mmCIF file of C-alpha atoms and ligand atoms in Angstrom:
data_model
loop_
_atom_site.group_PDB
_atom_site.id
_atom_site.type_symbol
_atom_site.label_atom_id
_atom_site.label_comp_id
_atom_site.label_asym_id
_atom_site.label_seq_id
_atom_site.Cartn_x
_atom_site.Cartn_y
_atom_site.Cartn_z
ATOM 1 C CA MET A 30 78.594 -0.077 72.211
ATOM 2 C CA LYS A 31 81.844 0.075 70.059
ATOM 3 C CA ILE A 32 81.016 1.168 66.379
ATOM 4 C CA LEU A 33 82.777 -0.197 63.765
ATOM 5 C CA ILE A 34 82.601 2.107 60.658
ATOM 6 C CA GLY A 35 83.048 -0.143 57.443
ATOM 7 C CA LEU A 36 85.733 -0.729 55.460
ATOM 8 C CA VAL A 37 85.388 -0.858 51.811
ATOM 9 C CA VAL A 38 86.132 -4.396 50.568
ATOM 10 C CA LEU A 39 86.535 -3.595 46.469
ATOM 11 C CA ALA A 40 86.915 -7.695 46.419
ATOM 12 C CA LEU A 41 83.697 -8.768 46.939
ATOM 13 C CA VAL A 42 81.040 -8.306 44.430
ATOM 14 C CA LEU A 43 79.200 -10.754 45.200
ATOM 15 C CA GLY A 44 76.342 -10.687 44.365
ATOM 16 C CA GLN A 45 73.997 -8.442 42.295
ATOM 17 C CA HIS A 46 70.514 -10.216 41.113
ATOM 18 C CA GLY A 47 71.273 -10.781 37.655
ATOM 19 C CA VAL A 48 68.065 -9.148 36.379
ATOM 20 C CA GLN A 49 68.748 -10.415 31.742
ATOM 21 C CA GLY A 50 66.926 -13.381 32.239
ATOM 22 C CA GLU A 51 64.174 -14.584 34.823
ATOM 23 C CA ARG A 52 62.802 -16.574 33.338
ATOM 24 C CA SER A 53 64.228 -20.938 33.912
ATOM 25 C CA THR A 54 65.710 -22.498 30.811
ATOM 26 C CA ILE A 55 62.691 -24.887 30.362
ATOM 27 C CA PHE A 56 60.690 -21.754 29.075
ATOM 28 C CA GLU A 57 63.525 -20.897 26.726
ATOM 29 C CA ASP A 58 60.974 -21.952 23.567
ATOM 30 C CA MET A 59 58.007 -21.349 24.091
ATOM 31 C CA ASN A 60 55.865 -18.824 23.916
ATOM 32 C CA LEU A 61 54.175 -16.588 26.953
ATOM 33 C CA GLU A 62 50.379 -18.043 27.267
ATOM 34 C CA GLU A 63 52.257 -22.117 27.165
ATOM 35 C CA GLN A 64 54.437 -20.555 30.137
ATOM 36 C CA LEU A 65 51.116 -19.477 32.017
ATOM 37 C CA MET A 66 50.139 -23.266 31.508
ATOM 38 C CA ILE A 67 52.871 -24.063 33.814
ATOM 39 C CA LEU A 68 52.313 -21.879 36.077
ATOM 40 C CA ASN A 69 49.160 -21.685 36.624
ATOM 41 C CA LYS A 70 47.869 -24.983 37.489
ATOM 42 C CA PRO A 71 43.793 -25.917 38.028
ATOM 43 C CA SER A 72 42.632 -24.181 41.241
ATOM 44 C CA ILE A 73 40.879 -26.161 44.552
ATOM 45 C CA LYS A 74 40.128 -22.922 46.034
ATOM 46 C CA THR A 75 40.872 -19.463 45.133
ATOM 47 C CA PHE A 76 41.749 -16.847 47.174
ATOM 48 C CA HIS A 77 41.376 -12.700 46.331
ATOM 49 C CA THR A 78 44.000 -10.606 48.879
ATOM 50 C CA GLU A 79 43.316 -7.117 49.873
ATOM 51 C CA GLU A 80 46.091 -6.616 47.701
ATOM 52 C CA GLY A 81 44.976 -7.628 44.846
ATOM 53 C CA ASP A 82 47.280 -10.916 44.539
ATOM 54 C CA ILE A 83 45.225 -13.792 44.158
ATOM 55 C CA PHE A 84 46.428 -16.736 45.478
ATOM 56 C CA ASP A 85 44.808 -20.237 43.867
ATOM 57 C CA CYS A 86 45.737 -23.234 46.764
ATOM 58 C CA VAL A 87 46.919 -25.968 44.045
ATOM 59 C CA ASP A 88 47.359 -29.608 44.750
ATOM 60 C CA ILE A 89 50.799 -29.241 46.335
ATOM 61 C CA TYR A 90 52.434 -32.817 43.486
ATOM 62 C CA LYS A 91 51.037 -29.892 40.681
ATOM 63 C CA GLN A 92 52.506 -27.407 41.458
ATOM 64 C CA PRO A 93 54.467 -25.424 38.874
ATOM 65 C CA ALA A 94 58.367 -26.571 40.983
ATOM 66 C CA LEU A 95 57.678 -30.504 39.917
ATOM 67 C CA ASP A 96 57.316 -28.907 35.688
ATOM 68 C CA HIS A 97 61.353 -28.387 35.950
ATOM 69 C CA PRO A 98 63.064 -31.033 33.570
ATOM 70 C CA LEU A 99 65.260 -31.038 36.456
ATOM 71 C CA LEU A 100 62.563 -32.329 38.797
ATOM 72 C CA LYS A 101 60.152 -34.990 37.262
ATOM 73 C CA ASN A 102 60.502 -37.919 39.936
ATOM 74 C CA HIS A 103 61.177 -35.002 42.737
ATOM 75 C CA LYS A 104 59.441 -36.451 46.119
ATOM 76 C CA ILE A 105 58.491 -33.354 48.153
ATOM 77 C CA GLN A 106 59.464 -33.269 51.536
ATOM 78 C CA MET A 107 57.227 -32.038 53.856
ATOM 79 C CA ARG A 108 59.810 -30.693 56.364
ATOM 80 C CA PRO A 109 63.502 -30.308 57.076
ATOM 81 C CA THR A 110 64.368 -33.488 58.362
ATOM 82 C CA SER A 111 66.611 -31.683 60.500
ATOM 83 C CA LEU A 112 67.622 -27.872 61.997
ATOM 84 C CA PRO A 113 70.297 -26.250 62.322
ATOM 85 C CA GLU A 114 70.566 -26.560 65.823
ATOM 86 C CA GLY A 115 72.865 -23.884 68.494
ATOM 87 C CA LEU A 116 70.405 -20.762 68.214
ATOM 88 C CA ILE A 117 70.520 -18.820 71.998
ATOM 89 C CA ASN A 118 68.048 -16.521 71.845
ATOM 90 C CA GLU A 119 64.987 -16.308 69.571
ATOM 91 C CA PRO A 120 63.955 -12.573 68.350
ATOM 92 C CA ALA A 121 60.190 -11.391 68.758
ATOM 93 C CA SER A 122 59.424 -11.259 64.398
ATOM 94 C CA ILE A 123 56.910 -9.487 62.952
ATOM 95 C CA ALA A 124 53.016 -11.946 63.533
ATOM 96 C CA THR A 125 52.755 -14.829 61.900
ATOM 97 C CA SER A 126 48.785 -14.071 60.764
ATOM 98 C CA SER A 127 50.451 -10.761 59.267
ATOM 99 C CA LEU A 128 52.613 -13.066 56.588
ATOM 100 C CA SER A 129 50.016 -14.829 55.561
ATOM 101 C CA ASN A 130 47.622 -12.335 54.205
ATOM 102 C CA GLY A 131 44.616 -14.449 54.636
ATOM 103 C CA VAL A 132 45.408 -16.440 53.062
ATOM 104 C CA ASP A 133 44.621 -20.824 53.780
ATOM 105 C CA CYS A 134 44.417 -23.600 51.404
ATOM 106 C CA PRO A 135 42.868 -26.930 52.030
ATOM 107 C CA GLN A 136 45.068 -29.864 53.107
ATOM 108 C CA GLY A 137 47.302 -32.204 50.997
ATOM 109 C CA THR A 138 47.090 -27.633 48.473
ATOM 110 C CA VAL A 139 49.196 -25.112 48.380
ATOM 111 C CA PRO A 140 49.133 -21.978 47.831
ATOM 112 C CA ILE A 141 50.431 -20.226 44.775
ATOM 113 C CA ARG A 142 50.322 -16.347 43.475
ATOM 114 C CA ARG A 143 48.637 -16.411 40.055
ATOM 115 C CA THR A 144 50.516 -15.107 37.801
ATOM 116 C CA GLN A 145 49.185 -13.293 34.121
ATOM 117 C CA LYS A 146 50.156 -12.395 31.137
ATOM 118 C CA GLU A 147 51.068 -9.003 32.250
ATOM 119 C CA ASP A 148 53.646 -9.922 35.387
ATOM 120 C CA LEU A 149 55.333 -12.057 32.544
ATOM 121 C CA LEU A 150 56.193 -9.213 30.376
ATOM 122 C CA ARG A 151 56.807 -6.921 32.418
ATOM 123 C CA VAL A 152 59.914 -9.310 34.474
ATOM 124 C CA LYS A 153 60.486 -8.931 30.418
ATOM 125 C CA SER A 154 60.605 -6.128 30.055
ATOM 126 C CA PHE A 155 62.693 -5.636 32.325
ATOM 127 C CA SER A 156 65.434 -8.047 31.851
ATOM 128 C CA ASP A 157 65.436 -6.570 28.947
ATOM 129 C CA GLU A 158 65.804 -2.381 29.517
ATOM 130 C CA TYR A 159 68.963 -3.458 32.000
ATOM 131 C CA GLN A 160 70.924 -5.205 30.007
ATOM 132 C CA LEU A 161 74.048 -5.696 32.443
ATOM 133 C CA THR A 162 76.682 -3.583 30.957
ATOM 134 C CA LYS A 163 80.060 -4.943 32.173
ATOM 135 C CA ASN A 164 82.027 -2.081 32.166
ATOM 136 C CA ILE A 165 84.391 -2.143 34.573
ATOM 137 C CA HIS A 166 83.791 0.713 37.352
ATOM 138 C CA PRO A 167 86.909 1.899 39.012
ATOM 139 C CA HIS A 168 85.007 2.822 42.783
ATOM 140 C CA THR A 169 81.916 0.834 43.011
ATOM 141 C CA THR A 170 80.807 -1.277 40.814
ATOM 142 C CA ILE A 171 80.758 -3.910 37.838
ATOM 143 C CA PHE A 172 77.244 -3.081 37.671
ATOM 144 C CA PRO A 173 76.935 0.482 36.947
ATOM 145 C CA ASN A 174 72.833 0.565 37.861
ATOM 146 C CA GLN A 175 73.227 -1.557 40.899
ATOM 147 C CA HIS A 176 74.435 -0.501 44.660
ATOM 148 C CA MET A 177 75.024 -2.942 46.989
ATOM 149 C CA VAL A 178 75.731 -2.651 50.887
ATOM 150 C CA SER A 179 76.469 -5.907 53.100
ATOM 151 C CA LEU A 180 78.399 -7.707 55.749
ATOM 152 C CA ALA A 181 79.830 -10.815 55.612
ATOM 153 C CA PRO A 182 81.894 -13.736 57.110
ATOM 154 C CA ASN A 183 84.741 -13.795 56.010
ATOM 155 C CA TYR A 184 86.781 -17.594 56.994
ATOM 156 C CA LEU A 185 88.324 -18.075 53.564
ATOM 157 C CA TRP A 186 87.896 -21.378 52.641
ATOM 158 C CA ALA A 187 85.134 -22.453 54.651
ATOM 159 C CA LEU A 188 82.122 -23.774 53.546
ATOM 160 C CA TYR A 189 78.814 -22.529 55.721
ATOM 161 C CA TYR A 190 75.685 -24.060 55.024
ATOM 162 C CA GLY A 191 72.746 -21.529 55.798
ATOM 163 C CA ALA A 192 72.012 -17.953 57.057
ATOM 164 C CA ARG A 193 69.938 -16.302 58.967
ATOM 165 C CA ALA A 194 68.577 -12.437 59.972
ATOM 166 C CA SER A 195 66.563 -10.756 61.751
ATOM 167 C CA ILE A 196 65.454 -7.864 58.824
ATOM 168 C CA SER A 197 63.772 -4.867 59.791
ATOM 169 C CA VAL A 198 60.691 -4.614 57.405
ATOM 170 C CA HIS A 199 59.991 -1.150 55.820
ATOM 171 C CA HIS A 200 57.416 0.447 53.110
ATOM 172 C CA LEU A 201 59.662 3.397 50.914
ATOM 173 C CA ASP A 202 58.503 5.381 47.450
ATOM 174 C CA ILE A 203 60.080 4.813 44.711
ATOM 175 C CA ASN A 204 59.693 4.444 40.867
ATOM 176 C CA ASN A 205 58.075 2.319 39.343
ATOM 177 C CA ASP A 206 61.597 1.334 37.100
ATOM 178 C CA GLN A 207 63.406 1.025 40.067
ATOM 179 C CA TYR A 208 64.094 -1.660 43.100
ATOM 180 C CA THR A 209 65.246 -2.303 46.956
ATOM 181 C CA THR A 210 65.679 -4.950 48.671
ATOM 182 C CA ALA A 211 67.121 -5.832 52.081
ATOM 183 C CA GLN A 212 68.313 -10.434 51.960
ATOM 184 C CA MET A 213 70.764 -12.641 52.520
ATOM 185 C CA TRP A 214 73.175 -14.070 49.879
ATOM 186 C CA LEU A 215 73.817 -17.171 49.999
ATOM 187 C CA GLY A 216 76.027 -18.268 46.481
ATOM 188 C CA ARG A 217 79.423 -19.992 45.721
ATOM 189 C CA ARG A 218 82.640 -18.966 44.358
ATOM 190 C CA PRO A 219 82.867 -18.185 40.867
ATOM 191 C CA ILE A 220 81.492 -14.821 42.184
ATOM 192 C CA ASP A 221 77.534 -15.060 41.914
ATOM 193 C CA GLN A 222 76.976 -17.655 39.375
ATOM 194 C CA TYR A 223 75.001 -20.580 41.770
ATOM 195 C CA SER A 224 73.359 -18.058 44.377
ATOM 196 C CA ILE A 225 69.836 -18.019 46.283
ATOM 197 C CA GLN A 226 68.914 -14.832 47.687
ATOM 198 C CA ALA A 227 65.843 -13.861 50.036
ATOM 199 C CA GLY A 228 64.506 -10.754 51.313
ATOM 200 C CA TRP A 229 62.235 -8.726 51.341
ATOM 201 C CA MET A 230 61.550 -6.301 48.388
ATOM 202 C CA ILE A 231 60.132 -3.220 46.818
ATOM 203 C CA GLY A 232 59.559 -3.357 42.656
ATOM 204 C CA SER A 233 56.590 -3.251 40.612
ATOM 205 C CA LYS A 234 58.537 -4.525 37.476
ATOM 206 C CA ILE A 235 59.263 -7.931 40.009
ATOM 207 C CA THR A 236 55.797 -8.051 41.719
ATOM 208 C CA GLY A 237 53.598 -5.710 40.137
ATOM 209 C CA ASP A 238 52.926 -3.303 42.621
ATOM 210 C CA ASN A 239 54.266 -0.921 44.988
ATOM 211 C CA LEU A 240 54.248 -2.335 48.221
ATOM 212 C CA THR A 241 57.137 -4.391 50.442
ATOM 213 C CA ARG A 242 57.057 -8.340 49.616
ATOM 214 C CA SER A 243 59.387 -11.223 50.583
ATOM 215 C CA PHE A 244 60.912 -12.915 47.828
ATOM 216 C CA VAL A 245 63.316 -15.665 46.419
ATOM 217 C CA TYR A 246 65.338 -15.883 43.706
ATOM 218 C CA TRP A 247 67.295 -18.384 42.946
ATOM 219 C CA THR A 248 69.507 -18.753 39.784
ATOM 220 C CA LYS A 249 72.259 -21.079 38.743
ATOM 221 C CA ASP A 250 74.409 -19.955 35.807
ATOM 222 C CA GLN A 251 74.397 -15.725 36.592
ATOM 223 C CA SER A 252 70.560 -14.820 35.939
ATOM 224 C CA LYS A 253 71.421 -15.331 32.421
ATOM 225 C CA LYS A 254 68.824 -18.501 31.628
ATOM 226 C CA THR A 255 67.766 -20.341 35.092
ATOM 227 C CA GLY A 256 65.743 -18.850 37.304
ATOM 228 C CA CYS A 257 63.912 -16.096 39.076
ATOM 229 C CA PHE A 258 61.177 -14.287 41.578
ATOM 230 C CA ASN A 259 59.538 -16.238 43.588
ATOM 231 C CA GLN A 260 56.602 -18.791 42.206
ATOM 232 C CA LEU A 261 57.497 -16.668 37.877
ATOM 233 C CA CYS A 262 59.262 -19.994 36.742
ATOM 234 C CA PRO A 263 59.052 -24.165 37.900
ATOM 235 C CA GLY A 264 62.132 -24.189 41.130
ATOM 236 C CA PHE A 265 60.450 -23.660 44.331
ATOM 237 C CA VAL A 266 58.864 -25.990 46.025
ATOM 238 C CA GLN A 267 56.388 -24.224 48.063
ATOM 239 C CA VAL A 268 55.318 -26.434 51.340
ATOM 240 C CA HIS A 269 53.417 -24.384 53.630
ATOM 241 C CA LYS A 270 49.481 -24.161 53.447
ATOM 242 C CA GLN A 271 49.440 -19.958 54.291
ATOM 243 C CA VAL A 272 52.611 -18.317 54.124
ATOM 244 C CA THR A 273 53.743 -17.983 51.017
ATOM 245 C CA ILE A 274 57.042 -15.978 49.582
ATOM 246 C CA GLY A 275 56.028 -12.917 47.554
ATOM 247 C CA SER A 276 53.496 -12.240 49.876
ATOM 248 C CA VAL A 277 52.936 -8.717 50.939
ATOM 249 C CA LEU A 278 54.577 -7.937 54.542
ATOM 250 C CA LYS A 279 51.942 -5.970 56.365
ATOM 251 C CA GLU A 280 53.674 -5.576 60.164
ATOM 252 C CA ILE A 281 55.944 -2.418 59.018
ATOM 253 C CA SER A 282 58.360 -0.405 60.796
ATOM 254 C CA VAL A 283 57.547 2.759 61.945
ATOM 255 C CA TYR A 284 60.530 5.837 61.832
ATOM 256 C CA GLY A 285 61.563 6.951 65.568
ATOM 257 C CA GLU A 286 59.781 3.589 66.705
ATOM 258 C CA ALA A 287 60.911 -0.116 67.970
ATOM 259 C CA GLN A 288 61.052 -2.085 64.827
ATOM 260 C CA LYS A 289 59.014 -5.360 62.700
ATOM 261 C CA SER A 290 61.453 -7.433 61.911
ATOM 262 C CA MET A 291 60.816 -10.843 60.213
ATOM 263 C CA ASP A 292 63.436 -13.604 61.368
ATOM 264 C CA LEU A 293 64.353 -15.725 57.801
ATOM 265 C CA SER A 294 66.277 -18.363 57.795
ATOM 266 C CA VAL A 295 68.386 -20.893 54.177
ATOM 267 C CA PHE A 296 69.186 -23.972 55.498
ATOM 268 C CA ARG A 297 70.374 -26.775 54.065
ATOM 269 C CA ASP A 298 68.363 -30.211 55.115
ATOM 270 C CA ARG A 299 71.150 -32.159 55.893
ATOM 271 C CA ASN A 300 69.770 -35.295 55.710
ATOM 272 C CA THR A 301 68.051 -34.084 51.938
ATOM 273 C CA GLY A 302 70.667 -31.284 50.222
ATOM 274 C CA HIS A 303 67.486 -29.297 49.643
ATOM 275 C CA TRP A 304 67.523 -26.006 50.676
ATOM 276 C CA TRP A 305 64.596 -24.556 53.209
ATOM 277 C CA LEU A 306 63.392 -21.097 53.633
ATOM 278 C CA GLN A 307 62.059 -20.756 57.027
ATOM 279 C CA LEU A 308 59.619 -17.812 58.430
ATOM 280 C CA ASN A 309 60.513 -16.610 62.384
ATOM 281 C CA GLY A 310 62.101 -19.915 63.423
ATOM 282 C CA ALA A 311 59.314 -22.168 62.874
ATOM 283 C CA ILE A 312 57.198 -21.744 60.348
ATOM 284 C CA ASN A 313 59.111 -23.044 56.600
ATOM 285 C CA VAL A 314 58.391 -21.947 54.223
ATOM 286 C CA GLY A 315 59.048 -24.350 51.574
ATOM 287 C CA TYR A 316 62.118 -25.097 49.841
ATOM 288 C CA LEU A 317 64.600 -24.871 46.683
ATOM 289 C CA PRO A 318 65.498 -28.714 45.858
ATOM 290 C CA LYS A 319 69.440 -29.437 45.657
ATOM 291 C CA THR A 320 68.692 -30.692 42.412
ATOM 292 C CA LEU A 321 68.507 -27.253 41.298
ATOM 293 C CA ILE A 322 71.724 -25.278 41.634
ATOM 294 C CA PRO A 323 73.978 -28.879 41.454
ATOM 295 C CA GLN A 324 76.411 -26.404 42.091
ATOM 296 C CA LEU A 325 76.298 -25.510 45.735
ATOM 297 C CA VAL A 326 75.674 -29.028 47.105
ATOM 298 C CA GLU A 327 78.941 -29.008 49.000
ATOM 299 C CA GLY A 328 77.694 -26.146 51.048
ATOM 300 C CA LEU A 329 78.471 -22.503 50.319
ATOM 301 C CA SER A 330 81.738 -20.235 50.200
ATOM 302 C CA ASP A 331 79.816 -16.728 50.181
ATOM 303 C CA ILE A 332 77.432 -14.947 52.488
ATOM 304 C CA ALA A 333 75.821 -11.337 52.735
ATOM 305 C CA TRP A 334 73.266 -9.511 54.740
ATOM 306 C CA GLY A 335 72.520 -6.106 53.508
ATOM 307 C CA GLY A 336 70.322 -3.988 50.512
ATOM 308 C CA LEU A 337 70.194 -3.357 47.366
ATOM 309 C CA ALA A 338 69.049 -0.619 44.526
ATOM 310 C CA VAL A 339 68.579 -0.892 41.370
ATOM 311 C CA ASN A 340 67.813 1.546 38.953
ATOM 312 C CA PRO A 341 67.298 2.013 34.836
ATOM 313 C CA PRO A 342 71.053 2.385 33.482
ATOM 314 C CA ASN A 343 71.347 6.359 34.018
ATOM 315 C CA GLY A 344 69.164 6.710 35.926
ATOM 316 C CA HIS A 345 68.407 8.081 39.325
ATOM 317 C CA SER A 346 69.334 5.586 42.658
ATOM 318 C CA PRO A 347 66.539 4.138 45.161
ATOM 319 C CA PRO A 348 66.184 4.659 48.574
ATOM 320 C CA MET A 349 67.506 1.864 50.570
ATOM 321 C CA GLY A 350 66.365 0.470 53.985
ATOM 322 C CA ASN A 351 64.457 2.812 54.662
ATOM 323 C CA GLY A 352 66.177 6.035 53.040
ATOM 324 C CA HIS A 353 67.832 7.430 56.193
ATOM 325 C CA PHE A 354 71.524 6.832 56.945
ATOM 326 C CA PRO A 355 72.572 4.923 60.202
ATOM 327 C CA LYS A 356 73.385 6.684 62.650
ATOM 328 C CA GLY A 357 73.276 4.080 66.116
ATOM 329 C CA ASN A 358 69.357 4.634 67.053
ATOM 330 C CA PHE A 359 67.960 1.423 66.168
ATOM 331 C CA THR A 360 64.561 3.180 65.819
ATOM 332 C CA THR A 361 65.300 5.276 63.423
ATOM 333 C CA ALA A 362 67.811 3.486 60.104
ATOM 334 C CA ALA A 363 66.828 0.166 59.098
ATOM 335 C CA SER A 364 68.950 -3.258 60.563
ATOM 336 C CA PHE A 365 70.432 -6.438 60.792
ATOM 337 C CA THR A 366 69.922 -8.461 63.859
ATOM 338 C CA ALA A 367 70.541 -12.230 65.037
ATOM 339 C CA VAL A 368 73.105 -12.289 62.039
ATOM 340 C CA LYS A 369 74.419 -15.967 62.002
ATOM 341 C CA ILE A 370 75.659 -18.760 58.986
ATOM 342 C CA VAL A 371 75.215 -22.112 59.622
ATOM 343 C CA ASP A 372 78.382 -23.903 59.902
ATOM 344 C CA SER A 373 79.468 -26.306 59.236
ATOM 345 C CA THR A 374 78.155 -28.819 62.390
ATOM 346 C CA ASN A 375 75.191 -28.159 61.080
ATOM 347 C CA THR A 376 75.236 -24.870 64.389
ATOM 348 C CA TYR A 377 73.762 -21.414 64.435
ATOM 349 C CA ARG A 378 76.737 -19.243 65.348
ATOM 350 C CA ILE A 379 77.549 -15.986 65.154
ATOM 351 C CA PRO A 380 80.919 -14.568 63.329
ATOM 352 C CA ASP A 381 83.389 -12.714 65.632
ATOM 353 C CA ASP A 382 83.778 -8.936 64.785
ATOM 354 C CA ILE A 383 86.616 -8.949 63.349
ATOM 355 C CA ASP A 384 86.016 -12.175 60.492
ATOM 356 C CA VAL A 385 83.117 -10.103 58.397
ATOM 357 C CA LYS A 386 84.393 -7.396 55.974
ATOM 358 C CA PHE A 387 81.924 -4.456 54.645
ATOM 359 C CA LEU A 388 80.909 -3.277 51.437
ATOM 360 C CA VAL A 389 79.510 -0.668 50.664
ATOM 361 C CA GLU A 390 79.643 1.171 46.947
ATOM 362 C CA ASN A 391 78.844 4.195 47.452
ATOM 363 C CA ARG A 392 79.006 6.294 50.251
ATOM 364 C CA ALA A 393 77.025 9.346 48.852
ATOM 365 C CA CYS A 394 74.137 7.648 48.757
ATOM 366 C CA TYR A 395 74.109 4.574 51.368
ATOM 367 C CA ASN A 396 76.321 2.562 54.498
ATOM 368 C CA ILE A 397 76.886 0.612 56.546
ATOM 369 C CA GLU A 398 77.179 0.907 60.885
ATOM 370 C CA PHE A 399 78.440 -2.342 61.756
ATOM 371 C CA HIS A 400 77.198 -3.096 66.306
ATOM 372 C CA GLY A 401 79.518 -6.294 67.174
ATOM 373 C CA LYS A 402 77.277 -8.773 69.384
ATOM 374 C CA TYR A 403 74.027 -7.190 69.618
ATOM 375 C CA LEU A 404 71.372 -8.432 72.739
ATOM 376 C CA ASN A 405 73.122 -11.850 72.609
ATOM 377 C CA GLU A 406 71.757 -13.180 69.561
ATOM 378 C CA GLY A 407 73.956 -12.435 66.796
ATOM 379 C CA LEU A 408 75.796 -9.954 64.584
ATOM 380 C CA ALA A 409 74.114 -6.104 64.727
ATOM 381 C CA PHE A 410 73.890 -3.695 61.666
ATOM 382 C CA LEU A 411 72.530 -0.455 61.129
ATOM 383 C CA TYR A 412 72.538 0.198 56.872
ATOM 384 C CA GLY A 413 71.174 2.049 53.924
ATOM 385 C CA GLY A 414 69.963 5.759 52.309
ATOM 386 C CA PRO A 415 68.517 7.598 50.499
ATOM 387 C CA GLY A 416 69.438 7.050 47.458
ATOM 388 C CA GLY A 417 69.405 9.903 44.782
ATOM 389 C CA ASP A 418 72.478 10.414 42.196
ATOM 390 C CA CYS A 419 75.113 7.929 43.069
ATOM 391 C CA LYS A 420 77.311 8.406 40.061
ATOM 392 C CA ASP A 421 80.711 9.532 41.639
HETATM 393 C C1 NAG B 11 51.388 3.086 44.953
HETATM 394 O O1 NAG B 11 50.552 2.043 44.046
HETATM 395 C C2 NAG B 11 49.142 2.112 44.835
HETATM 396 C C3 NAG B 11 48.223 1.766 43.615
HETATM 397 O O2 NAG B 11 48.591 0.903 42.865
HETATM 398 C C4 NAG B 11 48.908 3.494 44.209
HETATM 399 O O3 NAG B 11 48.038 3.858 43.467
HETATM 400 C C5 NAG B 11 49.825 4.344 44.884
HETATM 401 O O4 NAG B 11 49.946 6.022 43.572
HETATM 402 C C6 NAG B 11 51.100 4.259 44.173
HETATM 403 N N1 NAG B 11 52.397 4.708 45.028
HETATM 404 C C7 NAG B 11 53.152 4.898 44.657
HETATM 405 C C8 NAG B 11 54.436 6.141 45.334
HETATM 406 O O5 NAG B 11 53.792 4.813 42.527
HETATM 407 C C1 NAG B 12 66.385 7.206 68.760
HETATM 408 O O1 NAG B 12 65.271 7.619 67.826
HETATM 409 C C2 NAG B 12 64.407 7.525 68.444
HETATM 410 C C3 NAG B 12 63.304 8.770 68.011
HETATM 411 O O2 NAG B 12 64.171 10.092 67.036
HETATM 412 C C4 NAG B 12 64.236 8.723 69.816
HETATM 413 O O3 NAG B 12 63.581 8.824 70.144
HETATM 414 C C5 NAG B 12 65.445 8.173 70.619
HETATM 415 O O4 NAG B 12 66.088 8.909 72.064
HETATM 416 C C6 NAG B 12 66.882 8.034 70.486
HETATM 417 N N1 NAG B 12 67.563 6.687 70.839
HETATM 418 C C7 NAG B 12 68.563 7.614 71.444
HETATM 419 C C8 NAG B 12 69.500 6.289 72.308
HETATM 420 O O5 NAG B 12 69.119 8.206 71.537
#
């Protein structure tokens, strides 16, 4: 098997989660109670999950997304009107039942995780505390408290319309002030100004606990004012009545055994221009309406897959992936497999091995190991590491 150990491409700093502000602009002048009024709508049925989440089944046409000023007259799309074509093999994924956390809302309603005052306070303190210092760090990143490991297609000047991957799911013990993700970045230059990011994360400042959860994040101004994670601000339109984004992922890989993976795709609906988020190739969870990030309407200039490890300023970096360095074995390090882009003909396409670039921001703590085309499903790589004192 071909193993190309990553070339570091420093030029690619596609996208950290800017953590300066997780609020939407409409939240700027509101107090917490007003924000909660918008986020928490009258519930038709309520689910309490084993993990302590509360899901309210909310009239689909009254969900918080529609309070966004840009979505005043938004017509909800119940399913994608066009799907990217050209899938070769569907990789096996974690069971759909393990994604719903037992939630099943009545017809015409969608589950919205209830937001508590503490959730907003926690995210706000996180945003303030992690103010990104703009020091240019010579060997790593412009954000010294964040480390990224990624693979990206390198078709200069090409535009993309989506990305897909099967992402192994892991649990890691991290401190409450750290967070770690496995994710895709979909953005448009200039760097990270406009982006959609999705995958799984562990990070109690964002999610309120230390469990592995799916997430989506969006911004259109490098996170200074717009965008947020999941449903922490109006934006993401939920259409599935069982599976939400932000839920606990219950099937977790075990070290040394065949991995449990979530199959995630984010793609643009050809007709409506909305950005769909789909799990397991069939579950249309919801979408980010095109008007939210008008800069992405023409397509994406940057896509990457990998991990992001974030620590408080001057703190220790958390583990990434499953906490182990890649060593040629798909049971002992975290992986991305079936990695594909959506091209301008709305077709899933596997980038050629030679047309990818790698970013490893701190080799002492994390690494990436490229495995080329794997099982005929797409590109594959192992990544991750233990973290620690990553200053170099
Ligand atoms: C994770 O959260 C649970 C419940 O709050 C807590 O009992 C446990 O100690 C936490 N684990 C870690 C590693 O922080
Ligand atoms: C991968 O790791 C597992 C668990 O340590 C081991 O049983 C297996 O033999 C390894 N596979 C290869 C190809 O080295």
